[in-house]
Coordinates of C-alpha atoms and ligand atoms in Angstrom, one line a residue:
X162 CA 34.8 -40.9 -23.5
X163 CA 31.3 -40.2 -22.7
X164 CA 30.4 -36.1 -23.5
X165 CA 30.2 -33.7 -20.3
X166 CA 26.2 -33.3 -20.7
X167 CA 27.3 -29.3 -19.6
X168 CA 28.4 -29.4 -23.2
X169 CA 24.7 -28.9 -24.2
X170 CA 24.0 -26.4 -21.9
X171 CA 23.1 -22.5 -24.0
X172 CA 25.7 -19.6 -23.6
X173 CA 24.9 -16.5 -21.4
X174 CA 24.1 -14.6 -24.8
X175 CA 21.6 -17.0 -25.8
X176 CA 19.6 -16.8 -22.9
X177 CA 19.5 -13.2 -23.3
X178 CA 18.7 -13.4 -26.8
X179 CA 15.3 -15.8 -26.0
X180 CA 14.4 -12.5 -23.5
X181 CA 12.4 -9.8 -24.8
X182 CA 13.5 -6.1 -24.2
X183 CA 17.1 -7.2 -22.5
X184 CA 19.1 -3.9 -23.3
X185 CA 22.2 -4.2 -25.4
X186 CA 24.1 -2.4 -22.8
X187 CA 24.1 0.1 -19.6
X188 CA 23.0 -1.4 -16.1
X189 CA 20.4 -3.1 -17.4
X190 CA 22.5 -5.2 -19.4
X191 CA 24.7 -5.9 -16.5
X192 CA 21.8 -7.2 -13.9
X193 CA 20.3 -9.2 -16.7
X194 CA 23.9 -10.8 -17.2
X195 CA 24.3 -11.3 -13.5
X196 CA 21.1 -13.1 -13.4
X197 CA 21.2 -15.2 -16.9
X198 CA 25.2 -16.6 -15.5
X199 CA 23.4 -17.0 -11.7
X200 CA 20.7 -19.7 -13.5
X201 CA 23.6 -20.9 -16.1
X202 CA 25.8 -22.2 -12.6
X203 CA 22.7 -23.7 -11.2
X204 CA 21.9 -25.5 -14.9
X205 CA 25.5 -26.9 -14.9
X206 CA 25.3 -28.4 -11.5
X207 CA 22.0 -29.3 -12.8
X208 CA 22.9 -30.7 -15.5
X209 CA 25.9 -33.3 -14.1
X210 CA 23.1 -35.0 -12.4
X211 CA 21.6 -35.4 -15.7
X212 CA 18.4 -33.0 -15.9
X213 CA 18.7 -31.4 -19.0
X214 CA 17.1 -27.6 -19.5
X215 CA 16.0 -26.2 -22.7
X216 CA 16.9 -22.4 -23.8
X217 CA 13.3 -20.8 -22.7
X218 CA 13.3 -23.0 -19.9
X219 CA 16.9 -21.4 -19.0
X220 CA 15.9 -17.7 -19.7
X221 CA 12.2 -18.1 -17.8
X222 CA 14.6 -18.8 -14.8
X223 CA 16.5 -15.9 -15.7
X224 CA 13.4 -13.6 -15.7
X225 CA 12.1 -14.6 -12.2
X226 CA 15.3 -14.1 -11.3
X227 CA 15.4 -10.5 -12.4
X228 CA 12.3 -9.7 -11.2
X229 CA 13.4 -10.3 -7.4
X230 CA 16.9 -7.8 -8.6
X231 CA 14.2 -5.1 -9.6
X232 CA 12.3 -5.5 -6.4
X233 CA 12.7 -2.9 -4.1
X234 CA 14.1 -3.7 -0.9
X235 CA 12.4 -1.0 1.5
X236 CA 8.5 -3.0 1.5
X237 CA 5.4 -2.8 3.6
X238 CA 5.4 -5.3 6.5
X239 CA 2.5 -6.2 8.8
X240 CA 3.7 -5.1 12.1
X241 CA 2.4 -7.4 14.6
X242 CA 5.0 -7.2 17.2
X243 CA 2.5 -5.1 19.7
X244 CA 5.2 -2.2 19.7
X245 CA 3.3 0.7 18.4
X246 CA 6.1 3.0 17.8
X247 CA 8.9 0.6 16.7
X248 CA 12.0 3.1 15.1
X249 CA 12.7 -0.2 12.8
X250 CA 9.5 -0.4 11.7
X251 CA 9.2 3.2 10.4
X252 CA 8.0 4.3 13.9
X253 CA 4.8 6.0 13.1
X254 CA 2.1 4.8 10.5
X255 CA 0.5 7.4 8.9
X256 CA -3.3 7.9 8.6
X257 CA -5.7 7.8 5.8
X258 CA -5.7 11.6 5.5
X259 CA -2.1 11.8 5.8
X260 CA -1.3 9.2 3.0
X261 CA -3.5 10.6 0.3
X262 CA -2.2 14.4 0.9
X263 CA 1.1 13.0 0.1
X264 CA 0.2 11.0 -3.3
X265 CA -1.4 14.7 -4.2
X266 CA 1.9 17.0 -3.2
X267 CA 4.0 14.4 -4.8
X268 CA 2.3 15.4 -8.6
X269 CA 3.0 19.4 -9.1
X270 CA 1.6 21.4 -6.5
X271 CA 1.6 25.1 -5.0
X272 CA 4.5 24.5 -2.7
X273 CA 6.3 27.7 -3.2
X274 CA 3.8 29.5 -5.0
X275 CA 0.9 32.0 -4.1
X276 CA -1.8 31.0 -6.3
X277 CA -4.3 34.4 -5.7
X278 CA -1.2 36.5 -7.4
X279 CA 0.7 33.9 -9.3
X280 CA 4.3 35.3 -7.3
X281 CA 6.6 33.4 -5.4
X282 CA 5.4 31.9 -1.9
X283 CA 7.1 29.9 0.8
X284 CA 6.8 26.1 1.6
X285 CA 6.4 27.1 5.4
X286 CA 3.4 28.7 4.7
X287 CA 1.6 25.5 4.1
X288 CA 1.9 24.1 8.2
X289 CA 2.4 27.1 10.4
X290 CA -1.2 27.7 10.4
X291 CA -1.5 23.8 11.4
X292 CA 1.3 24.1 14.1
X293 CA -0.1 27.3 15.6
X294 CA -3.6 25.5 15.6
X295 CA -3.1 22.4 17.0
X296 CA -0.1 23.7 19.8
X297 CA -1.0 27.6 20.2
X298 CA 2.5 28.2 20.0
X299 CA 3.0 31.9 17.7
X300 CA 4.7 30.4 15.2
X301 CA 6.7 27.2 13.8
X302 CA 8.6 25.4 11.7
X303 CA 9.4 22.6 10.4
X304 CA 13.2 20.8 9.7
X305 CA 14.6 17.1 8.7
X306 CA 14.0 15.2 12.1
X307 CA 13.7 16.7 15.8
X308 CA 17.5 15.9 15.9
X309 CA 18.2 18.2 13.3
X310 CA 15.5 20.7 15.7
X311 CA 18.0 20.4 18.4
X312 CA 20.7 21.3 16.4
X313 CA 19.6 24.1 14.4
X314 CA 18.5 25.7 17.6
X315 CA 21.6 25.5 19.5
X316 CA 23.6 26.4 16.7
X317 CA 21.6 29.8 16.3
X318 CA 21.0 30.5 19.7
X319 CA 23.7 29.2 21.5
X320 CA 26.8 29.2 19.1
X321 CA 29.7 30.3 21.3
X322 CA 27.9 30.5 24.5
X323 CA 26.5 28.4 27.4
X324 CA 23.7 26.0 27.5
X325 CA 23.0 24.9 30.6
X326 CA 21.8 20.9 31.0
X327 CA 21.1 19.1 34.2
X328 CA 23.4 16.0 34.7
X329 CA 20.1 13.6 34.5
X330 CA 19.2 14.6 31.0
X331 CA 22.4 14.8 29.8
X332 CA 21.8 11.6 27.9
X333 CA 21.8 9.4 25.0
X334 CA 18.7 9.5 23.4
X335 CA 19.3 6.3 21.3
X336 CA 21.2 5.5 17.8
X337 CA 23.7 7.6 19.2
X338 CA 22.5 10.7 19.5
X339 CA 23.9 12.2 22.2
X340 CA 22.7 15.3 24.0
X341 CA 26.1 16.7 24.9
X342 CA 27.4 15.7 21.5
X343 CA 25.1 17.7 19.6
X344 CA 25.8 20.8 21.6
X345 CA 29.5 20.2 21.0
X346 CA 28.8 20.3 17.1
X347 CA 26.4 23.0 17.7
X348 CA 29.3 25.0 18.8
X349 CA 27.2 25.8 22.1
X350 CA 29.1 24.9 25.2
X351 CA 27.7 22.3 27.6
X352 CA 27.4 23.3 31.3
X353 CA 26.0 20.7 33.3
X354 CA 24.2 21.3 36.6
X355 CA 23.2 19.3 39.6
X356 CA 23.4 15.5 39.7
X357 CA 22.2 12.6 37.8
X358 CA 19.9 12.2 40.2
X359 CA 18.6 15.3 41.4
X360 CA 19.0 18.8 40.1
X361 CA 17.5 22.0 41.3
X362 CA 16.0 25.5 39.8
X363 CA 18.4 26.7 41.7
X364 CA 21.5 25.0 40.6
X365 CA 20.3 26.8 37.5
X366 CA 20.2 29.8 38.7
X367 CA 23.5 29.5 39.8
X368 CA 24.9 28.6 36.9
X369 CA 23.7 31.3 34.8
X370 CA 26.3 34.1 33.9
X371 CA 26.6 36.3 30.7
X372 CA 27.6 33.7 28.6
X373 CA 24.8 31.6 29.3
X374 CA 22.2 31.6 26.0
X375 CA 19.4 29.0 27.3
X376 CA 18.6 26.6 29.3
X377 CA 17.6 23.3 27.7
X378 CA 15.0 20.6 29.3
X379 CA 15.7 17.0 27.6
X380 CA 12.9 15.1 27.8
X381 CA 13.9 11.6 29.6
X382 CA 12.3 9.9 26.7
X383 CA 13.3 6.5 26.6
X384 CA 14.6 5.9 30.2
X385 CA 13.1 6.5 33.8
X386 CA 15.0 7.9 36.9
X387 CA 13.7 6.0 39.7
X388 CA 13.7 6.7 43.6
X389 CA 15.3 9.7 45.3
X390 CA 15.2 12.3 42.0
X391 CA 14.2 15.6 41.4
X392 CA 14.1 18.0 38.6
X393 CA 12.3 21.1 38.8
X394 CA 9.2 21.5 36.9
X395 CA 9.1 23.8 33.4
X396 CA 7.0 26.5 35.6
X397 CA 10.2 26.9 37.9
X398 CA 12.5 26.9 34.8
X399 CA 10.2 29.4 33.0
X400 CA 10.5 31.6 36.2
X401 CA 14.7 31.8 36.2
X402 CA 14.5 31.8 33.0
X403 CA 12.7 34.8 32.8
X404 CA 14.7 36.4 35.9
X405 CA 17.6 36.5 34.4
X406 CA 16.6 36.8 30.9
X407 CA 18.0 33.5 28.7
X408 CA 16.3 31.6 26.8
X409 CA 13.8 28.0 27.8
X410 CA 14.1 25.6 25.4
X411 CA 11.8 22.6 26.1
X412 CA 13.1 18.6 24.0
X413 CA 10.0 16.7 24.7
X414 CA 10.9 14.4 21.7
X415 CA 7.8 12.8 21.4
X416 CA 5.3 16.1 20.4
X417 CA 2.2 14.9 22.3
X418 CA -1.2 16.7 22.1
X419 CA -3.2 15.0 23.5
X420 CA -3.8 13.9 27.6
X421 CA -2.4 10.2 27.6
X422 CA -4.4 9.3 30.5
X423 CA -7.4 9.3 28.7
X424 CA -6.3 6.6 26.6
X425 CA -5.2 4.5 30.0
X426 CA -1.5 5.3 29.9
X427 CA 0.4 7.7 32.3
X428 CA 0.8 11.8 31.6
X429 CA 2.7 12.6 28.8
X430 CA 3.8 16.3 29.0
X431 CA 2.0 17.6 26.0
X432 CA 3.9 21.1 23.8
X433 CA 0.7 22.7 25.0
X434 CA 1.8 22.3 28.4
X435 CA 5.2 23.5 27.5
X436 CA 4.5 26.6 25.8
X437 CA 1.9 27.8 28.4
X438 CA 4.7 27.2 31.2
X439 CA 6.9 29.5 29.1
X440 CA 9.4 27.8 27.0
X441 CA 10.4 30.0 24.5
X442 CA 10.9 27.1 21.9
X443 CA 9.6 23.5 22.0
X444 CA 11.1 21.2 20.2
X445 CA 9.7 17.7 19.3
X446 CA 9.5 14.7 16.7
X447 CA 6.8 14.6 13.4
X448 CA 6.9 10.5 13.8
X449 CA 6.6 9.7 17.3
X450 CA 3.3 10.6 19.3
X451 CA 2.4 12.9 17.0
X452 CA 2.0 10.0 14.4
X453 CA 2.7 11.6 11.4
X454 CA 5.8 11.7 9.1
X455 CA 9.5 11.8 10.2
X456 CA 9.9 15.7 10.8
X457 CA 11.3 18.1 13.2
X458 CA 8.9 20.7 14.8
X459 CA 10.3 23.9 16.6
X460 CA 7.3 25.7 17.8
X461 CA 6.8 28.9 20.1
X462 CA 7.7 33.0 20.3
X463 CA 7.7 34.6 17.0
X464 CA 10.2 36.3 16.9
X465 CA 12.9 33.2 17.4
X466 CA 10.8 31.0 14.7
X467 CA 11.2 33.9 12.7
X468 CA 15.1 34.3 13.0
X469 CA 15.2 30.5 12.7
X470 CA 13.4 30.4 9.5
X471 CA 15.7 33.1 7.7
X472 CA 18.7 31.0 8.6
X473 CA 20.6 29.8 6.4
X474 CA 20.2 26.1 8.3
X475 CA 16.7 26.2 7.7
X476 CA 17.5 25.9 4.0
X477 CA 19.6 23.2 4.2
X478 CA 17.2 21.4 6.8
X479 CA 14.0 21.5 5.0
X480 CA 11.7 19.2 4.4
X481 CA 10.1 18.5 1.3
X482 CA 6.8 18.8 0.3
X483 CA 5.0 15.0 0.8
X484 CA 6.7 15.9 4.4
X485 CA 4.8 18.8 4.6
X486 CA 1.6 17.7 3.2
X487 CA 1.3 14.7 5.5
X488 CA 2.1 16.9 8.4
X489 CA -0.1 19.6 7.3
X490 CA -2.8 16.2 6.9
X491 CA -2.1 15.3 10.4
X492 CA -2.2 18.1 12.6
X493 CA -5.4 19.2 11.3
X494 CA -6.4 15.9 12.1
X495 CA -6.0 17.2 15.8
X496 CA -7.2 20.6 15.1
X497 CA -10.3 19.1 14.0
X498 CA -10.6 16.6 17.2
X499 CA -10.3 13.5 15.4
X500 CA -7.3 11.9 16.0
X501 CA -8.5 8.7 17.1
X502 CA -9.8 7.7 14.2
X503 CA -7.5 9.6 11.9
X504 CA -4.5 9.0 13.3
X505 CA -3.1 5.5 13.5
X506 CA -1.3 5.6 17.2
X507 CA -4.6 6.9 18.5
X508 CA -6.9 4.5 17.0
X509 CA -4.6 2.0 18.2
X510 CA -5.1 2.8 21.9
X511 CA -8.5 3.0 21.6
X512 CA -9.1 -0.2 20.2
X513 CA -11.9 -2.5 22.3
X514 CA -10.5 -5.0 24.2
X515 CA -13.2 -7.5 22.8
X516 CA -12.7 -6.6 19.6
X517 CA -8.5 -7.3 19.9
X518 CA -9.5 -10.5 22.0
X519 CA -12.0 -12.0 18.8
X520 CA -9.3 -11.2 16.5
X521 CA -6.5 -12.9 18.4
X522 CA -8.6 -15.5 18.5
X523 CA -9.5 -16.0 15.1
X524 CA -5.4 -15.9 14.7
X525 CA -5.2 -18.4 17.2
X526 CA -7.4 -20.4 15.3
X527 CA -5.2 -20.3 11.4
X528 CA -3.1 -21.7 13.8
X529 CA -4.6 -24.7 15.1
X530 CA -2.7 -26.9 17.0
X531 CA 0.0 -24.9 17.3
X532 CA -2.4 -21.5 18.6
X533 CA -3.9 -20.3 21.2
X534 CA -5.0 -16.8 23.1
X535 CA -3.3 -15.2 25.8
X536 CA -3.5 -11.6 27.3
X537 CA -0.5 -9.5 27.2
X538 CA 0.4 -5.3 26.5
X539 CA 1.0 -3.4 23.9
X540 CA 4.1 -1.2 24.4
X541 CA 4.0 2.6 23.1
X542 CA 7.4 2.0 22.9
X543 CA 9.9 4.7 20.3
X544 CA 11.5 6.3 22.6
X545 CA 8.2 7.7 24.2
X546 CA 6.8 6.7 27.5
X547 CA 9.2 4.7 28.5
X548 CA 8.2 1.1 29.6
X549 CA 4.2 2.5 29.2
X550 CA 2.0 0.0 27.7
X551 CA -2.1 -1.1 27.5
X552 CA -3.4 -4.4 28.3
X553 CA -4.3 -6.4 24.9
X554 CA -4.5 -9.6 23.7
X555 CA -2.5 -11.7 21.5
X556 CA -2.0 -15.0 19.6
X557 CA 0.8 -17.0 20.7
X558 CA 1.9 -19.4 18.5
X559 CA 4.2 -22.2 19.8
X560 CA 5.8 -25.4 18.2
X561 CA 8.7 -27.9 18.0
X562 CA 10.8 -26.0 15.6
X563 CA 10.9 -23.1 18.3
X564 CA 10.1 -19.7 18.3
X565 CA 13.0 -18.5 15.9
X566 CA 12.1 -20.3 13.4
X567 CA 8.3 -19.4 13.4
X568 CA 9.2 -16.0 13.5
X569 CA 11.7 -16.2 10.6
X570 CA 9.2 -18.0 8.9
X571 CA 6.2 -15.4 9.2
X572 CA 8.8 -12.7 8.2
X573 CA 9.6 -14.7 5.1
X574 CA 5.7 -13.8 4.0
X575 CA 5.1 -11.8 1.4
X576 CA 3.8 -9.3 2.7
X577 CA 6.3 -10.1 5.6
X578 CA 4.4 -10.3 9.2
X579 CA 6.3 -9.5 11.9
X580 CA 5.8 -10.7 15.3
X581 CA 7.9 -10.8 19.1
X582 CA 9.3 -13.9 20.6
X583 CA 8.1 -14.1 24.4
X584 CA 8.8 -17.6 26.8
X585 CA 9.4 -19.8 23.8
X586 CA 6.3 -18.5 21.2
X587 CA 5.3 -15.8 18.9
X588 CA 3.5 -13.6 20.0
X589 CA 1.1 -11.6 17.4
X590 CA -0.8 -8.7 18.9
X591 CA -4.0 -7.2 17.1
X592 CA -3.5 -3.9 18.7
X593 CA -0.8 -2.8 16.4
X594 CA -2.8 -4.4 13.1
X595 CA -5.1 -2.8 10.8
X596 CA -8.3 -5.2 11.0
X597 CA -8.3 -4.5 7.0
X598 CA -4.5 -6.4 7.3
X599 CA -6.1 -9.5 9.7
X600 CA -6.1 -12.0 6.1
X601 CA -2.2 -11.0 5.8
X602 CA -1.6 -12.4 9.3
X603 CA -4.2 -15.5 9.2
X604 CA -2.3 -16.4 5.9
X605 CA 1.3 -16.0 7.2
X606 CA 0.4 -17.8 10.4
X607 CA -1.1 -20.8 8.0
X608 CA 1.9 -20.5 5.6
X609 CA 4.4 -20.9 8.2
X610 CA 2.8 -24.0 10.1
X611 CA 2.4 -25.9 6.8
X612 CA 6.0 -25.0 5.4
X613 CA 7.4 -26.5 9.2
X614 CA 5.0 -29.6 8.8
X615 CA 6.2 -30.2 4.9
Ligands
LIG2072 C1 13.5 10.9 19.8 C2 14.1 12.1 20.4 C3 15.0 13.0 19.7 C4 15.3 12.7 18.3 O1 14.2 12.9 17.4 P1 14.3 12.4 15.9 O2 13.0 12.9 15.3 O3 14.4 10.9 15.9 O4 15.5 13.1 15.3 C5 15.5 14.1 20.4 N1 15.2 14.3 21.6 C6 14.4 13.6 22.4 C7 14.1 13.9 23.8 C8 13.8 12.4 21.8 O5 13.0 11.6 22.5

């Protein structure tokens, strides 16, 4: 009987032994285990086709193998995919300003303190002046997301009352947020008016009777009525709202400030807009347009932001202070006039063409072969401006192994690079890269074509 050459093969506790700094117990024990028994299996299989494998050999394995455990999961990826706003990429990339007010709040800092008479101060004191700034609403505040917005301000205004919706923008926003479902769990009642396809300031005003609390305007965010439609504008909602004395509260979701034409895309209603047509309360997202952190923003009258902010809600809505200080970093990024080069989704649009097109060239060209140039758009995309994009140009990338595979490959980068299958090829668009990040995606595209050749 020859011997089982497994025989030779070290114990589990011996590998751990020939680590350094292994604990003896707790879940560090346990992951190190996991990993020292993961190697072990692949040593024994090893091992029957006669490679042998010495202890340090065994618990080297072992260590590399831990390290990828510790790793964490949620990493920074290269977003090439020409989709500015992309909710599974994080939506919003925050700017320069932005990212180093955040490493600062997240040491101590002031955030509910008054530091001129050393008493307690509030952590909404640090962005209202921002939000009042760069909107000219009164006041504001800030919660968890603009879903959370939505709720909080039905749920204080509208609790056992009406809210009156028109059938088109009675809609699911996406993820599954649902407009009539949050007014259900709000505890205001939904009345809808008009049709899906056209609704009228006076189907409002018909609708309103002394339950009615407010009227809310949904921004159509992420889908476009086409054809015969009408809504009325915010100036004729403004008007019966003000007749008959309920509340306007304006969705607009994204939280533009800025006149989207000038960057070559079609008008985005800005809160500006909204709160000088007279909603009482607009509502819209930190992380969309706005390109700053994920963050709720109710702005408008005083007196409502200051009811909102005493409530109870507001507490359990907050947001915390590296929210606050990137927002804070953002708006005054606006306030100041230079959002397009301190805020990412800006500087983005502006981008010159000939500077995207020399870039996806020299892309093209890690490629070889298997690259070339073409001209495409990059979408806004996020549930803003729906089906809006600018003209760009990208590198396609195209061979045998097909389109999946390249893709899977150039995500399997470290960092990973992230691109969008079109007709059969990658597509990587320069538009939605930092130029800073262009050696990341020259050595993913070279990685990937060598791995498929080898
Ligand atoms: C995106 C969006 C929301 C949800 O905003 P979050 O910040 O993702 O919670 C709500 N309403 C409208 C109109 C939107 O576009």
């Amino acid at each position: 009987m020859t011997s089982d050459p497994r025989r030779g093969l070290p114990s589990v506790d011996a590998i751990l032994m020939a680590l350094p700094g292994v604990p003896r117990s707790g879940p560090g024990r346990t992951l190190a285990t996991g990993a020292a028994r993961e190697v072990l299996a692949q040593a024994r299989a090893d091992a029957l086709q006669g490679a042998a494998a010495s202890v340090e050999e065994l618990a080297s394995r072992t260590l590399s193998a831990l390290e990828q455990r510790h790793a964490p999961s949620l990493v920074k990826v290269v977003n090439a995919s020409g989709v500015i706003l992309q909710t599974n990429l994080g939506r919003a990339p925050l700017g320069r300003a932005a990212l180093a007010a955040m490493a600062d709040a997240g040491a101590y800092s002031n955030l509910e303190f008054d530091l001129p008479s050393g008493t307690r101060g509030s952590r909404h004191d640090h962005v209202r002046e921002a939000i009042r700034l760069a909107t000219g609403a009164e006041d504001g505040l800030v919660v968890n997301n603009n879903a959370a917005a939505l709720f909080m301000v039905l749920q204080v205004f509208g609790q056992g009352r009406q809210v009156i919706v028109s059938r088109g923008q009675a809609v699911e926003i996406g993820g599954g947020f649902r407009i009539p479902d949050v007014l259900r769990q709000s505890g205001a009642q939904l009345v809808e008016v008009g049709t899906t396809n056209r609704t009228y300031a006076s189907d409002y005003d018909a609708a309103i009777t002394a339950d009615t609390a407010a009227i809310l305007r949904v921004h159509p965010s992420n889908f476009q009525v086409v054809g015969f439609t009408a809504e009325p504008s915010l100036d004729e909602l403004a008007e019966v709202a003000r007749t008959k004395g309920v509340l306007l509260i304006d969705d607009l979701g994204s939280g533009c400030l800025v006149e989207t034409r000038a960057y070559g895309l079609v008008h985005e209603p800005t809160v500006q807009e909204s709160l000088s047509a007279g909603a009482h309360l607009a509502l819209f997202s930190g992380d969309k347009l706005l390109g700053g952190p994920q963050c709720g923003i109710i702005a408008g009258r005083g007196e409502l932001v200051a009811e909102l902010r005493r409530h109870p809600l507001a507490r359990a809505l907050r947001v915390d202070k590296v929210t606050i200080a990137a927002l804070n970093a953002t708006l005054m990024q606006y306030v100041a006039g230079g959002q397009d080069t301190g805020v990412p989704v800006w500087e983005m649009l502006r981008r010159d063409p000939a500077a995207l097109r020399r870039r996806a060239r020299r892309w093209a060209r890690a490629a070889g072969e298997a690259g070339a140039i073409v001209s495409s758009t990059t979408m806004v995309g996020g549930g803003s401006l729906p089906g809006q994009g600018v003209p760009t140009w990208c590198a396609e990338i195209r061979h045998s192994a097909g389109a999946d595979a390249l893709a899977r490959g150039l995500r399997e980068h470290q960092p990973p690079v992230i691109g969008r299958i079109e007709n059969g090829s990658v597509l990587l668009d320069p538009r939605t890269v930092d130029p800073s990040e262009d050696r990341l995606v020259e050595a993913g595209v070279t990685r990937v074509l060598r791995q498929l050749a080898g």
